PDB file of C-alpha atoms in Angstrom:
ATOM      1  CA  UNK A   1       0.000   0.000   0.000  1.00  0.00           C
ATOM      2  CA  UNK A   2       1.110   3.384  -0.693  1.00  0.00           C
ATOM      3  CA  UNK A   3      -0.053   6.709   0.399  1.00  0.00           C
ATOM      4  CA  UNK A   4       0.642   9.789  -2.048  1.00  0.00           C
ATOM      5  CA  UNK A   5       0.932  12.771   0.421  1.00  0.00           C
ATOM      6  CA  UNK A   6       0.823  15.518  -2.290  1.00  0.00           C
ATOM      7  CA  UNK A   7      -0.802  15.645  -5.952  1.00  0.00           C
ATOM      8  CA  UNK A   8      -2.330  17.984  -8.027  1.00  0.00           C
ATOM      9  CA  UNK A   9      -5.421  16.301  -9.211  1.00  0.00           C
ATOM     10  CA  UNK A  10      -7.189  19.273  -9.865  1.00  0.00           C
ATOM     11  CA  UNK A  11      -4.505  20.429 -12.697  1.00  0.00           C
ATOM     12  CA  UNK A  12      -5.933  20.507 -16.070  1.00  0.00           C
ATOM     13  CA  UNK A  13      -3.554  18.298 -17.709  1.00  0.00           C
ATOM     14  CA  UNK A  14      -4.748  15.652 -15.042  1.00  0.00           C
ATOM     15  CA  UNK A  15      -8.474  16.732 -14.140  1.00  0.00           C
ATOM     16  CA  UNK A  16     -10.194  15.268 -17.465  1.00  0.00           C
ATOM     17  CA  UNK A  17      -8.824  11.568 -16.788  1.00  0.00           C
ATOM     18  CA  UNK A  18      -9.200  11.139 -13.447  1.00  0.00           C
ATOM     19  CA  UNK A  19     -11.082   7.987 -13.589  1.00  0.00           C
ATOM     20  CA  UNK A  20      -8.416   6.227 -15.598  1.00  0.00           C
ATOM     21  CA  UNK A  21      -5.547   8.141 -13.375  1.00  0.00           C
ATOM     22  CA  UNK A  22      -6.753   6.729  -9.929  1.00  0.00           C
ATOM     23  CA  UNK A  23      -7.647   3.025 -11.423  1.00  0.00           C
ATOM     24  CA  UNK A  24      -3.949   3.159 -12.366  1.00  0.00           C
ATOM     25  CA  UNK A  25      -2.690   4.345  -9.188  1.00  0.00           C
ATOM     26  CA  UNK A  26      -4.952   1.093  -7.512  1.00  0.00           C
ATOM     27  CA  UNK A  27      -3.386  -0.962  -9.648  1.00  0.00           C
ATOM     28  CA  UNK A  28       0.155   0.318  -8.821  1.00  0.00           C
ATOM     29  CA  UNK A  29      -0.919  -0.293  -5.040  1.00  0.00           C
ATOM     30  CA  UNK A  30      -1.572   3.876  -4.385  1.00  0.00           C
ATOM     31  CA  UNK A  31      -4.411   3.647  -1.720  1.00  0.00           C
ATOM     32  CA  UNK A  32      -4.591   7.071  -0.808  1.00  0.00           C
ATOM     33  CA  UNK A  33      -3.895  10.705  -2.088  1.00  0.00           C
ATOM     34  CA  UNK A  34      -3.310  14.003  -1.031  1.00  0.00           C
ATOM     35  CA  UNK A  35      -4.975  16.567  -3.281  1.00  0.00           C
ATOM     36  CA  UNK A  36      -3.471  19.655  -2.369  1.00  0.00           C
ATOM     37  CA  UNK A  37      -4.693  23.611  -3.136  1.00  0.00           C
ATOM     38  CA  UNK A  38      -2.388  26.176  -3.988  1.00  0.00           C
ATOM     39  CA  UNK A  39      -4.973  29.032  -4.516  1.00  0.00           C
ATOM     40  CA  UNK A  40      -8.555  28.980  -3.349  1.00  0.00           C
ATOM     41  CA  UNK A  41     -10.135  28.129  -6.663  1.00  0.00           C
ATOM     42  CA  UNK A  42      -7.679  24.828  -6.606  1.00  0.00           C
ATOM     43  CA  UNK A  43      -8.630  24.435  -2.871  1.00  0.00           C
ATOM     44  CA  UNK A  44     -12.869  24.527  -3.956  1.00  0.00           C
ATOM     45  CA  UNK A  45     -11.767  21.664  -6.444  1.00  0.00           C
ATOM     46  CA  UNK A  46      -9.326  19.617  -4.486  1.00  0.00           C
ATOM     47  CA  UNK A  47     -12.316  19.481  -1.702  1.00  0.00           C
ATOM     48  CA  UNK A  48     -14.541  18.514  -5.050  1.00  0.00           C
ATOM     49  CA  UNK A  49     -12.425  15.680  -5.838  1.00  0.00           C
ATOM     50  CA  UNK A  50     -12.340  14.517  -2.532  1.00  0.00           C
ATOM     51  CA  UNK A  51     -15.869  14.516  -2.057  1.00  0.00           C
ATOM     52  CA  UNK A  52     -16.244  12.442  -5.395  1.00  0.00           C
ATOM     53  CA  UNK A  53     -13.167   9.690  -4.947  1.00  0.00           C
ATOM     54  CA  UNK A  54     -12.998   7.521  -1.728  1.00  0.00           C
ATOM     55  CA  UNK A  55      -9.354   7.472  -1.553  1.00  0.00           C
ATOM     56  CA  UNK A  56      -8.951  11.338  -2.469  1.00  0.00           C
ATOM     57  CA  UNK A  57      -8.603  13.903   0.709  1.00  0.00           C
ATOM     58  CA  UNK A  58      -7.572  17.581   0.321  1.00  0.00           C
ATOM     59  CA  UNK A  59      -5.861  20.258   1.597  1.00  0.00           C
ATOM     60  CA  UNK A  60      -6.400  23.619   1.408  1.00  0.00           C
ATOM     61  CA  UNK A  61      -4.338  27.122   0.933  1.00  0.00           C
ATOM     62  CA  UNK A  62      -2.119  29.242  -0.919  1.00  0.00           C
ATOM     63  CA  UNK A  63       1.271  28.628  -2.398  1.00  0.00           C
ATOM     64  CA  UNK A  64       3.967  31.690  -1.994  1.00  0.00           C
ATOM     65  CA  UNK A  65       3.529  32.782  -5.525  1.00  0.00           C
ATOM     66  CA  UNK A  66      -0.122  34.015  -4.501  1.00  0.00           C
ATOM     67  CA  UNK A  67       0.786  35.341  -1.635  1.00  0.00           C
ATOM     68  CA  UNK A  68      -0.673  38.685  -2.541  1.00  0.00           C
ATOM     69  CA  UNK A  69      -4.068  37.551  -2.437  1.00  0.00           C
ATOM     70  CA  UNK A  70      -4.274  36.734   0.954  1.00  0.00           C
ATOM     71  CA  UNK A  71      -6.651  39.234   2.713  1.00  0.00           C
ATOM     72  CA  UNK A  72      -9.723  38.503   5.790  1.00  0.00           C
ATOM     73  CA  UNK A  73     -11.502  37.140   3.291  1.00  0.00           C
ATOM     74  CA  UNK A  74     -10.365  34.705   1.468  1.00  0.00           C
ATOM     75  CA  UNK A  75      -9.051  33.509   4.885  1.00  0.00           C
ATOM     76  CA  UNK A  76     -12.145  32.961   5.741  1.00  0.00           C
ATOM     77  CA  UNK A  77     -13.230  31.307   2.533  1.00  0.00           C
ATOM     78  CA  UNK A  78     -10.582  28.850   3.281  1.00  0.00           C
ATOM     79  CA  UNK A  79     -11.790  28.507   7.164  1.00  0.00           C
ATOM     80  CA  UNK A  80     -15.129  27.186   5.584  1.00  0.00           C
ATOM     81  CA  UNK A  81     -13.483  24.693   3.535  1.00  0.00           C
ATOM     82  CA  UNK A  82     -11.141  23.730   6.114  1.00  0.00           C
ATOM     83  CA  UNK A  83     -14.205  22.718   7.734  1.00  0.00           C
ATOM     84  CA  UNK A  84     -14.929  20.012   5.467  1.00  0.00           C
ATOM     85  CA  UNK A  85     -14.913  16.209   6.356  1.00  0.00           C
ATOM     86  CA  UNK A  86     -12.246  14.701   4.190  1.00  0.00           C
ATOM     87  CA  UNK A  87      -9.439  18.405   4.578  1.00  0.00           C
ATOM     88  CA  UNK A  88      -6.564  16.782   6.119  1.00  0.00           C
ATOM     89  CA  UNK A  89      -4.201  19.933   5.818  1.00  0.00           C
ATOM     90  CA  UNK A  90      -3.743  23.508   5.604  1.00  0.00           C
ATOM     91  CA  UNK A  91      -1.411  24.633   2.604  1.00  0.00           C
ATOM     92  CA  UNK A  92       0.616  24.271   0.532  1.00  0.00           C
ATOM     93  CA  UNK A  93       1.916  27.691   2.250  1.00  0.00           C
ATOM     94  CA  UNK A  94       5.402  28.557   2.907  1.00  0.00           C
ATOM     95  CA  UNK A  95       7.819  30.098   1.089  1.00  0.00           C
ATOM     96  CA  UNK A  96       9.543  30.673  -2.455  1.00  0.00           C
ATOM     97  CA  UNK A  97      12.562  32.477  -3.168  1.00  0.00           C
ATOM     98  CA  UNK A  98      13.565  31.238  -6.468  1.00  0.00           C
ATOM     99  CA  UNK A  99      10.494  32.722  -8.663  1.00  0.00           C
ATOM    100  CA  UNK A 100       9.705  35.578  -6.035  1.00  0.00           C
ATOM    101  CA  UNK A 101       6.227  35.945  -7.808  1.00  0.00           C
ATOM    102  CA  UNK A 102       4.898  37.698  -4.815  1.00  0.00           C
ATOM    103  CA  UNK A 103       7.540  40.192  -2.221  1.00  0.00           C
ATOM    104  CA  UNK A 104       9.043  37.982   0.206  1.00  0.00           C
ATOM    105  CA  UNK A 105       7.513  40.670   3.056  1.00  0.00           C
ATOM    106  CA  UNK A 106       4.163  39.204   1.625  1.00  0.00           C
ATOM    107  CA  UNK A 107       5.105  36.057   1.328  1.00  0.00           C
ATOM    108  CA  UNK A 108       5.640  35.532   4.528  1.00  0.00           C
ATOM    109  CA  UNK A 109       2.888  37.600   6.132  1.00  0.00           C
ATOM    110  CA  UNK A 110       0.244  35.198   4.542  1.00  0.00           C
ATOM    111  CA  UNK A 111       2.880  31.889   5.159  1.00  0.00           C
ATOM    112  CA  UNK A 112       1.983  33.316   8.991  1.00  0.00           C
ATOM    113  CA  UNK A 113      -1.554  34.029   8.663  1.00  0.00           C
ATOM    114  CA  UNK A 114      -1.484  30.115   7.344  1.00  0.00           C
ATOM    115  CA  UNK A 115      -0.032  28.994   9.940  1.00  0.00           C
ATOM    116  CA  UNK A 116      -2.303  30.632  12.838  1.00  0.00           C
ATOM    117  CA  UNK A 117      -5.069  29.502  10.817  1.00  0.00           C
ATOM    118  CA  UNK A 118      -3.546  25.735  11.116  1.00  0.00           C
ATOM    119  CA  UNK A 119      -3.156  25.977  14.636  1.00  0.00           C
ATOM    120  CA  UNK A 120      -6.960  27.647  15.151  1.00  0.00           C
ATOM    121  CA  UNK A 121      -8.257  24.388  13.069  1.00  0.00           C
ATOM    122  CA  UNK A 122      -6.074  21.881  14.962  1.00  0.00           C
ATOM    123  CA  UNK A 123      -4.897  20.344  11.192  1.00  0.00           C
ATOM    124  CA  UNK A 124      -1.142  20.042  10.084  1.00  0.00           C
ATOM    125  CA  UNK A 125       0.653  22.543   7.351  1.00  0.00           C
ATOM    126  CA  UNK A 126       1.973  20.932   4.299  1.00  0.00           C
ATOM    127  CA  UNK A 127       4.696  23.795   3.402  1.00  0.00           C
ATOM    128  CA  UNK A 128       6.436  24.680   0.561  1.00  0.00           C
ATOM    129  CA  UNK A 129       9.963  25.775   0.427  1.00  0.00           C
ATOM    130  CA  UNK A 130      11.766  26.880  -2.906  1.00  0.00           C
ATOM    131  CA  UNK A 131      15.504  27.950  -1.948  1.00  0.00           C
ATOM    132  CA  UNK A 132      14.279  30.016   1.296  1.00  0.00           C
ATOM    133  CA  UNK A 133      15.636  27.258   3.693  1.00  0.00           C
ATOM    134  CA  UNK A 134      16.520  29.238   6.546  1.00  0.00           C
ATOM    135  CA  UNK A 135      13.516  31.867   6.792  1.00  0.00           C
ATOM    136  CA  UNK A 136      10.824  29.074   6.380  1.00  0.00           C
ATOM    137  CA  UNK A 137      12.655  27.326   9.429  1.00  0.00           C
ATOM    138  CA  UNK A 138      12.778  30.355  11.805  1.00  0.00           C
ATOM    139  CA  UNK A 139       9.219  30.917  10.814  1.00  0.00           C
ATOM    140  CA  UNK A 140       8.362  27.610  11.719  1.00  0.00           C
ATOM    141  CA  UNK A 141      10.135  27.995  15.000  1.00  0.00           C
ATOM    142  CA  UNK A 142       9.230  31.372  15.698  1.00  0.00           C
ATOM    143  CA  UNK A 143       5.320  30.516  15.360  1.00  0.00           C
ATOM    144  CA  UNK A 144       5.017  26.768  16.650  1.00  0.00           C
ATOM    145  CA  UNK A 145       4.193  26.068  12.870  1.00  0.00           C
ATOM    146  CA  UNK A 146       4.539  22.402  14.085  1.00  0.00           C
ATOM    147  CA  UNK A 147       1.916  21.983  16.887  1.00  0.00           C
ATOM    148  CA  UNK A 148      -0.436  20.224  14.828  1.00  0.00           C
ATOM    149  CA  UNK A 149       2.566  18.012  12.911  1.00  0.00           C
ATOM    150  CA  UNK A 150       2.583  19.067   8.996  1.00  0.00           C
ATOM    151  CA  UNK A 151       4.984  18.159   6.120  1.00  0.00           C
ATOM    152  CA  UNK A 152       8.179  19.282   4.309  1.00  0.00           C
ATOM    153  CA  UNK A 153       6.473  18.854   1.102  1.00  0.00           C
ATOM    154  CA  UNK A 154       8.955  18.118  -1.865  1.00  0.00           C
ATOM    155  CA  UNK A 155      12.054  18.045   0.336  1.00  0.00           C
ATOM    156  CA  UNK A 156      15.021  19.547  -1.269  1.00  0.00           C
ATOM    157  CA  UNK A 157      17.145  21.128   1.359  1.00  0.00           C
ATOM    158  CA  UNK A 158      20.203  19.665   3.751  1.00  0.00           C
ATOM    159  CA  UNK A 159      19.977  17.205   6.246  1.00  0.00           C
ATOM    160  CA  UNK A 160      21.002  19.387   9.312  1.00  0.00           C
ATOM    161  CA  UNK A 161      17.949  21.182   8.335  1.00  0.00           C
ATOM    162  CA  UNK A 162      15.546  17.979   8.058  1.00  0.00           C
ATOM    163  CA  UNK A 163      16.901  16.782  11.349  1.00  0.00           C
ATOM    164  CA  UNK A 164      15.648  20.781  12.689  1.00  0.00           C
ATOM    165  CA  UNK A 165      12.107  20.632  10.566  1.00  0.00           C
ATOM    166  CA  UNK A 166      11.664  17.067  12.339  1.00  0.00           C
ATOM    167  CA  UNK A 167      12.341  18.612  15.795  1.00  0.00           C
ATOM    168  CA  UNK A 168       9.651  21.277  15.147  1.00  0.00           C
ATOM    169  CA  UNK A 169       6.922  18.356  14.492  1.00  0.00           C
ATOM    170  CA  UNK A 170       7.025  17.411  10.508  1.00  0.00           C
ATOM    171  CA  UNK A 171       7.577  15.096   8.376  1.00  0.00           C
ATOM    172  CA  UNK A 172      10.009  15.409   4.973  1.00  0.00           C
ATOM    173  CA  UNK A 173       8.382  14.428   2.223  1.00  0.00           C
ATOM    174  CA  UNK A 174      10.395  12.816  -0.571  1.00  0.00           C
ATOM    175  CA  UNK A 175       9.091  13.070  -4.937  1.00  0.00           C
ATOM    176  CA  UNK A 176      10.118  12.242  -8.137  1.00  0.00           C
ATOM    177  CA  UNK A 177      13.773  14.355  -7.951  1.00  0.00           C
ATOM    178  CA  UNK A 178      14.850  11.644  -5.058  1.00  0.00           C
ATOM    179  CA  UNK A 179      15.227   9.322  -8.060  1.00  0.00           C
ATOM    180  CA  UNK A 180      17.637  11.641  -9.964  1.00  0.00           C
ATOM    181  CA  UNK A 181      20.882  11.339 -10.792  1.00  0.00           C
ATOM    182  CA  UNK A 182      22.744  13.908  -9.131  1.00  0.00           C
ATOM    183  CA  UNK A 183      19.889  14.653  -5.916  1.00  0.00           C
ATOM    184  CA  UNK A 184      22.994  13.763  -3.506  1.00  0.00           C
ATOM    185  CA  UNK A 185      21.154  15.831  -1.079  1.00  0.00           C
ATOM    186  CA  UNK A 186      17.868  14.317  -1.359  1.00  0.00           C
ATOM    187  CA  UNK A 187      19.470  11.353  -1.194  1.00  0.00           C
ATOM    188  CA  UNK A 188      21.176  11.472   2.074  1.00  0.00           C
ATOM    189  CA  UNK A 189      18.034  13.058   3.983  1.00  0.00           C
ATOM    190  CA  UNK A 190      15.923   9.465   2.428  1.00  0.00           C
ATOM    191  CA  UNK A 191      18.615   7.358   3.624  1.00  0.00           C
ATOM    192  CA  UNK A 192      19.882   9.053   7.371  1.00  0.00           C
ATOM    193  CA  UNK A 193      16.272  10.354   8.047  1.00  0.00           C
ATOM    194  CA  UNK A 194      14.541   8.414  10.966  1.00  0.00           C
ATOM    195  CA  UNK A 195      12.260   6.360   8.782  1.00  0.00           C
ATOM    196  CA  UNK A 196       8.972   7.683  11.279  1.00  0.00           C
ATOM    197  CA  UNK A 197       9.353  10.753   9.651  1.00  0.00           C
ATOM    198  CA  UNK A 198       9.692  10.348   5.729  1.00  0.00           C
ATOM    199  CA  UNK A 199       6.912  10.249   3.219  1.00  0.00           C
ATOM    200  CA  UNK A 200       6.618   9.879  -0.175  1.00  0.00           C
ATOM    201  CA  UNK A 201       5.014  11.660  -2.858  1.00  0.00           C
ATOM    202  CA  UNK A 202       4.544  13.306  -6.962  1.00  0.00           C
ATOM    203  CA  UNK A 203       3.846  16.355  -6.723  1.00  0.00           C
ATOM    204  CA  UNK A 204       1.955  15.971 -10.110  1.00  0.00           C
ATOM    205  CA  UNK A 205       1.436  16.757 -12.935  1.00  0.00           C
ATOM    206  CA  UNK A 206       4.786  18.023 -11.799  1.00  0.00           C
ATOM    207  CA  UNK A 207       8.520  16.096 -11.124  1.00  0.00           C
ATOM    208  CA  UNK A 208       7.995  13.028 -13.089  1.00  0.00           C
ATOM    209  CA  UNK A 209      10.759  10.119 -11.306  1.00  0.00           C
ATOM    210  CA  UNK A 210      12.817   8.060 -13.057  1.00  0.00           C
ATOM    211  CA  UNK A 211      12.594   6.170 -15.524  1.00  0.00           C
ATOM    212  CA  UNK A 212       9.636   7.833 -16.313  1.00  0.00           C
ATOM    213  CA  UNK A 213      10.989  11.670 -16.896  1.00  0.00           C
ATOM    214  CA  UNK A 214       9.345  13.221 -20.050  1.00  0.00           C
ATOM    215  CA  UNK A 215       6.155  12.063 -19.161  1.00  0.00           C
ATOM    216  CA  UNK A 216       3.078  12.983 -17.247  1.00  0.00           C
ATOM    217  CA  UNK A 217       3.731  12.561 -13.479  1.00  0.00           C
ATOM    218  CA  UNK A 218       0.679  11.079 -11.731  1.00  0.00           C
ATOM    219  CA  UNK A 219      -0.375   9.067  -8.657  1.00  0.00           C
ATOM    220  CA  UNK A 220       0.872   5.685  -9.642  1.00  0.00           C
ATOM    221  CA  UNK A 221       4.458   6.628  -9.886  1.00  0.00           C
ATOM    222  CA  UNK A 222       5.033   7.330  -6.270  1.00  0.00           C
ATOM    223  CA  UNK A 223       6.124   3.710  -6.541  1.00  0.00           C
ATOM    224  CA  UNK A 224       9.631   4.572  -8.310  1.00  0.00           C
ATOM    225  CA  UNK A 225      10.170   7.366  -5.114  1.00  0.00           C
ATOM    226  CA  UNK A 226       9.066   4.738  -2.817  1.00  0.00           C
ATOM    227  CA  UNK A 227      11.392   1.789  -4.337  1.00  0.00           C
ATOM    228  CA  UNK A 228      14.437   4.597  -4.219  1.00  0.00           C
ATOM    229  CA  UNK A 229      13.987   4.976  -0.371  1.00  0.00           C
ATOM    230  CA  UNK A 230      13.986   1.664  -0.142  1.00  0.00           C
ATOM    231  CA  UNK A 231      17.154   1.038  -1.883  1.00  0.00           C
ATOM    232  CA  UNK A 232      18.848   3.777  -0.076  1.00  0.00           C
ATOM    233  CA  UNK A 233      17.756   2.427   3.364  1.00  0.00           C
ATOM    234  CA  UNK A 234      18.195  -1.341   2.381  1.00  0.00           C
ATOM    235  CA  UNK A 235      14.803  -1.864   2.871  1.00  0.00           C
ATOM    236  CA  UNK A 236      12.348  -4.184   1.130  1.00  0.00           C
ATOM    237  CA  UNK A 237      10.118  -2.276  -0.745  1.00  0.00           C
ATOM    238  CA  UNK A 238       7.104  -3.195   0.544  1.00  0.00           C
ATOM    239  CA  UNK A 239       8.080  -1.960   3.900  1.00  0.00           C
ATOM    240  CA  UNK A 240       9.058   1.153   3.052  1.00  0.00           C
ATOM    241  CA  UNK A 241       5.318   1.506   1.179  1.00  0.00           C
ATOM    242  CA  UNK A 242       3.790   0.261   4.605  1.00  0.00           C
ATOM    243  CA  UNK A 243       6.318   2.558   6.875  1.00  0.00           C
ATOM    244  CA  UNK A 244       5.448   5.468   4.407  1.00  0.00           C
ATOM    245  CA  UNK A 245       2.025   4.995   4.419  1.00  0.00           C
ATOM    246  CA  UNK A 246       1.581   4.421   8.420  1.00  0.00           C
ATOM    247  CA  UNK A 247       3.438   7.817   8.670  1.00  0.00           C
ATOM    248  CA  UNK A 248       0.978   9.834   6.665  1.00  0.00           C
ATOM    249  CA  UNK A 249      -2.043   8.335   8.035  1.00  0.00           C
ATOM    250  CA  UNK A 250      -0.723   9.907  11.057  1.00  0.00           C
ATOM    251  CA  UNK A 251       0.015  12.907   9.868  1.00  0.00           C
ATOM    252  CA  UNK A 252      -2.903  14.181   8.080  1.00  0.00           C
ATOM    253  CA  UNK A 253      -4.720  11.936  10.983  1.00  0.00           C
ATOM    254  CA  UNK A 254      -6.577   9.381   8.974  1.00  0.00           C
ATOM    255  CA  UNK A 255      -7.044   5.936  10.464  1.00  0.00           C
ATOM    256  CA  UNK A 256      -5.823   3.110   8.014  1.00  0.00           C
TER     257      UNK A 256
END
């Protein structure tokens, strides 16, 4: 069994096949899925798709690159939605320094406003973090981002820095670049990481793994990130699926 922490089901190049996608990612042994918001039109249709598909749960909130939108109300908006059975999470929030689509002052006002809204809820943050390391860290710390647990989504940074993001209550969350060539880093955190702490995920339609690259990332491959930890841990496969999976039924609190 395998639990996909973080997917974009809601992206047009996925949304008009999502029958077919999620009979593939059975098949491949992908039990659950994350569908994660970024704005709070994608949040509205990740809560959709949950609603629809059994093994589909949502989060909601908005990614850095929005940041600017965040105001009362659409806080609010995304209160409501929060409220919803199957919302597991608030975010993806956080930070991102490499596009810098919104100021980083705004950035992390709403990354903030996310968080307090987390901890009002009592549901975990699923944060994103784009070559901004160090602020989204002190943030964390600074604000008890981790009360509720949350996630590390799409895990690129160092391990010193894992080991400090575990301390502060989340998870790391490992996709498709783990598989890569030259993701030394990535690497290391899959393989030294206590394994009660690491999840797996695609991030799709984005980050297709290996030996898949060049294609349309969805659901089913979370297998190749999944098989990767386990080769870098020594680990039978299917244990690292179960491990994986036990760890993000906990996290988003979802009995199993």
């Amino acid at each position: 069994m395998l639990f996909d922490t973080h997917a974009h089901l809601q992206d047009r190049k996925l949304r008009g096949d999502l029958d077919n996608i999620l009979r593939r990612a059975g098949e491949a042994g992908v039990e659950k899925i994350c569908c994660v918001g970024y704005d709070l039109e994608s949040s509205r249709e990740a809560v959709q798709i949950a609603r629809k598909y059994r093994q589909v749960y949502a989060a909601v909130g908005v990614h850095p690159h929005d940041a600017k939108t965040v105001d009362d109300n659409l806080v609010q908006k995304l209160r409501d939605l929060a409220r919803e059975p199957k919302v597991v999470a608030i975010g993806e929030t956080g930070l991102d320094y490499y596009r810098d689509l919104s100021p980083r002052d705004v950035q992390k006002e709403a990354f903030i406003v996310q968080i307090k809204l987390a901890q009002e809820l009592g549901k975990p943050l699923i944060i994103h973090d784009r070559e901004a390391n160090q602020d989204v860290i002190d943030i964390v710390k600074k604000h008890r981002a981790g009360i509720n647990g949350g996630i590390m989504h799409c895990y690129s940074g160092s391990l010193p820095l894992a080991l400090e993001s575990i301390k502060a209550g989340f998870y790391i969350s490992l996709a498709g670049p783990l598989t890569y060539k030259n993701a030394r880093r990535s690497q290391e955190v899959a393989a030294k990481l206590p394994m009660d702490r690491l999840l797996v995920e695609t991030d799709c339609p984005y980050l297709t793994p290996e030996p898949l690259r060049g294609r349309l990332n969805e659901p089913a491959h979370v297998r190749y990130v999944a098989v990767k930890m386990a080769e870098l841990r020594g680990q039978h496969p299917d244990e690292t699926a179960y491990l994986t999976w036990r760890n993000a039924c906990q996290v988003y609190r979802i009995k199993d």
